[in-house]
Coordinates of C-alpha atoms in Angstrom, one line a residue:
M165 CA 0.0 0.1 -0.1
T166 CA 1.5 3.3 -1.1
D167 CA 1.6 6.4 1.1
E168 CA -1.1 8.1 -0.7
T169 CA -3.6 5.1 -0.2
K170 CA -2.8 5.0 3.4
K171 CA -3.5 8.5 3.9
N172 CA -6.9 8.4 1.9
A173 CA -7.8 5.4 4.3
A174 CA -7.1 7.3 7.4
E175 CA -9.1 10.3 6.0
E176 CA -12.0 8.1 5.3
E177 CA -11.9 6.7 8.9
N178 CA -11.8 10.1 10.4
N179 CA -14.7 11.2 8.4
E180 CA -16.7 8.2 9.6
T181 CA -15.7 9.0 13.1
V182 CA -17.0 12.5 12.7
I183 CA -20.2 11.5 11.0
D184 CA -20.7 8.9 13.9
L185 CA -20.2 11.7 16.6
D186 CA -22.4 14.0 14.7
A187 CA -25.0 11.2 14.4
A188 CA -24.8 10.5 18.2
K189 CA -25.4 14.4 19.1
A190 CA -28.2 14.8 16.8
D191 CA -30.0 11.4 18.3
A192 CA -29.4 13.1 21.8
A193 CA -30.5 16.6 20.7
E194 CA -33.8 15.1 19.1
A195 CA -34.2 13.0 22.5
E196 CA -34.0 16.0 24.5
M197 CA -36.4 17.9 22.4
T198 CA -38.8 15.1 22.6
S199 CA -38.4 15.0 26.2
E200 CA -39.3 18.7 26.8
E201 CA -42.0 18.9 24.3
A202 CA -43.8 15.8 26.0
P203 CA -46.8 17.3 27.7
E204 CA -47.1 16.5 31.6
V205 CA -50.1 14.3 32.4
E206 CA -52.8 16.3 34.5
P207 CA -54.4 14.4 37.4
D208 CA -58.0 13.6 37.0
P209 CA -60.0 16.2 39.0
I210 CA -62.4 13.6 40.2
D211 CA -59.5 11.5 41.8
V212 CA -58.3 14.9 43.3
L213 CA -61.6 15.9 44.6
R214 CA -62.1 12.2 46.0
E215 CA -58.6 12.3 47.8
E216 CA -59.5 15.6 49.5
N217 CA -62.8 14.3 50.4
E218 CA -61.3 11.4 52.2
K219 CA -58.6 13.6 54.1
Q220 CA -61.4 16.0 55.5
R221 CA -63.7 13.0 56.3
D222 CA -60.7 11.5 58.3
Q223 CA -60.2 14.8 59.9
M224 CA -63.9 15.2 61.0
M225 CA -63.8 11.6 62.4
R226 CA -60.8 12.3 64.6
L227 CA -62.3 15.6 65.8
A228 CA -65.5 14.0 66.6
A229 CA -63.9 11.2 68.5
E230 CA -61.7 13.6 70.6
M231 CA -64.8 15.8 71.2
E232 CA -66.7 12.8 72.6
N233 CA -63.9 11.7 74.7
L234 CA -63.8 15.2 76.2
R235 CA -67.4 15.1 76.8
R236 CA -67.2 11.9 78.8
R237 CA -64.3 13.2 80.7
T238 CA -65.8 16.3 81.5
A239 CA -69.1 14.5 82.6
R240 CA -67.2 12.1 84.7
D241 CA -65.2 14.9 86.5
V242 CA -68.4 16.6 87.3
K243 CA -70.0 13.8 88.6
D244 CA -67.0 12.7 90.9
A245 CA -66.9 16.5 91.9
K246 CA -70.4 16.2 93.1
A247 CA -70.1 13.1 94.7
Y248 CA -66.9 13.6 96.8
S249 CA -67.2 17.3 97.3
V250 CA -68.3 16.6 100.9
T251 CA -65.8 13.8 101.6
A252 CA -63.7 15.9 104.2
F253 CA -66.9 17.2 105.7
A254 CA -68.5 13.8 105.8
R255 CA -65.3 12.4 107.4
D256 CA -65.4 14.9 110.3
M257 CA -69.3 14.3 110.9
L258 CA -68.4 10.6 111.4
G259 CA -66.2 11.6 114.3
V260 CA -69.2 13.5 115.7
A261 CA -71.4 10.3 115.1
D262 CA -68.9 8.2 116.7
N263 CA -69.0 10.4 119.8
L264 CA -72.6 10.2 120.0
R265 CA -72.7 6.5 119.7
R266 CA -70.0 6.2 122.5
A267 CA -72.1 8.5 124.7
L268 CA -75.3 6.2 124.1
D269 CA -73.2 3.0 124.9
A270 CA -72.0 4.6 128.1
I271 CA -75.4 4.7 129.4
P272 CA -76.6 1.7 131.5
E273 CA -79.8 0.1 130.4
D274 CA -81.4 0.4 133.7
K275 CA -80.8 4.2 133.7
R276 CA -82.3 5.0 130.2
S277 CA -85.9 4.8 131.5
G278 CA -85.2 7.0 134.5
E279 CA -84.7 10.8 134.6
I280 CA -82.5 11.0 131.6
A281 CA -84.8 9.1 129.3
G282 CA -85.6 12.3 127.6
F283 CA -82.0 13.0 127.2
V284 CA -81.2 9.6 125.8
E285 CA -84.1 9.9 123.3
G286 CA -82.9 13.3 122.1
V287 CA -79.1 12.1 121.5
E288 CA -80.6 9.0 119.7
M289 CA -82.8 11.4 117.5
T290 CA -79.7 13.4 116.8
E291 CA -77.7 10.5 115.6
R292 CA -80.3 9.2 113.6
S293 CA -80.7 12.7 111.9
M294 CA -76.9 13.0 111.2
I295 CA -76.7 9.5 109.8
S296 CA -79.6 10.5 107.4
A297 CA -78.2 13.6 106.4
L298 CA -75.0 11.7 105.3
E299 CA -76.9 9.2 103.5
R300 CA -78.6 12.0 101.5
H301 CA -75.1 12.9 100.4
G302 CA -74.3 9.5 99.3
V303 CA -72.5 8.4 102.6
K304 CA -73.7 5.0 103.6
E305 CA -72.7 2.5 106.5
I306 CA -70.7 -0.6 105.5
K307 CA -72.4 -3.8 106.2
A308 CA -69.7 -5.8 108.4
E309 CA -71.1 -8.0 111.1
G310 CA -71.9 -11.8 109.9
E311 CA -70.1 -10.8 106.4
K312 CA -67.2 -12.5 105.1
F313 CA -64.1 -10.3 105.9
D314 CA -63.4 -8.1 102.9
P315 CA -60.0 -6.2 103.2
N316 CA -61.6 -3.6 101.0
F317 CA -64.2 -2.6 103.3
H318 CA -63.0 -4.0 106.8
Q319 CA -60.1 -3.8 109.0
A320 CA -59.2 -6.5 111.3
M321 CA -58.5 -5.5 114.7
F322 CA -58.3 -8.7 116.3
E323 CA -59.2 -12.5 116.0
V324 CA -62.0 -14.5 117.9
P325 CA -61.5 -18.1 118.3
N326 CA -64.9 -20.0 117.6
A327 CA -65.1 -23.5 116.1
E328 CA -68.8 -23.1 115.0
I329 CA -68.7 -19.9 112.8
P330 CA -66.9 -20.0 109.5
S331 CA -63.5 -18.6 109.5
N332 CA -62.8 -15.1 108.5
T333 CA -66.3 -13.9 109.3
V334 CA -66.8 -10.7 111.0
V335 CA -68.2 -11.3 114.4
Q336 CA -67.7 -7.9 115.9
V337 CA -67.8 -4.3 114.8
V338 CA -65.6 -2.1 117.0
Q339 CA -66.1 1.1 114.7
A340 CA -68.6 1.5 111.9
G341 CA -67.1 1.9 108.4
Y342 CA -68.7 4.0 105.7
V343 CA -68.5 4.6 101.8
I344 CA -69.2 7.8 99.9
S345 CA -70.6 6.8 96.5
D346 CA -68.3 3.9 95.1
R347 CA -65.4 4.7 97.5
V348 CA -64.4 3.8 101.1
L349 CA -64.7 6.7 103.3
R350 CA -63.6 4.7 106.3
P351 CA -63.2 1.1 106.8
A352 CA -65.2 -0.8 109.3
M353 CA -62.8 -2.0 112.2
V354 CA -63.8 -5.4 113.1
G355 CA -63.0 -8.5 115.0
V356 CA -62.7 -11.8 112.9
S357 CA -63.5 -15.5 113.7
K358 CA -60.8 -18.0 113.4
G359 CA -60.7 -21.8 113.7
G360 CA -64.1 -22.7 112.3
P361 CA -65.1 -24.6 109.2
K362 CA -63.8 -23.4 105.7
A363 CA -67.4 -22.6 104.5
E364 CA -67.6 -19.0 103.2
A365 CA -69.9 -16.6 105.0
P366 CA -72.1 -14.5 102.7
A367 CA -69.9 -12.1 100.6
S368 CA -70.2 -8.4 101.4
D369 CA -72.9 -6.5 99.6
N370 CA -71.3 -3.2 100.0
A371 CA -71.3 -0.9 96.8
G372 CA -68.5 0.0 94.7
E373 CA -65.0 -1.4 94.3
G374 CA -63.7 -0.5 97.6
K375 CA -61.4 2.2 96.6
S376 CA -59.9 3.9 99.7
E377 CA -60.7 7.9 100.0

């Protein structure tokens, strides 16, 4: 191959390379123009409205649930405030009632019908009136004697051996207990039997869950 032939071959090869580069650039430019000219797909207005509606509906349901929870909490708080607003006062009045009962218990039976009969009757009426007033405000005495011992309502002070009475039965009340609404205002102080049969005595019928106040 002569030098001239080699030169012509090299020139042809360079020309082909230039043509290939130009073609590649043209293809890239055309692809870019096609990409730029392609219109964006607009979302369906109905789908947009449907999505917005679902979001609004979800927000409204959440808000309604929160409002209902708030209403229930408020109603419960108001109810508790009414039920337990006299707790401290009622506890103080129980001390007065205890003193009245002690005064009556201290009077011998043979003296009650004598000169102090009117005095005894007056104290008894005062005690009944006080207990009645407390009951009107939700304060009630805890049933204890003869009931199965319940630590939610009773406080054991001592044990009484008795083989005939079922064990763990309240056989004596030292101090009456009271509940206010569903809470224990004061547990009953009691004596409990031991040594008897295992058969259970009747369960306490006191209201509430025995929450201490």
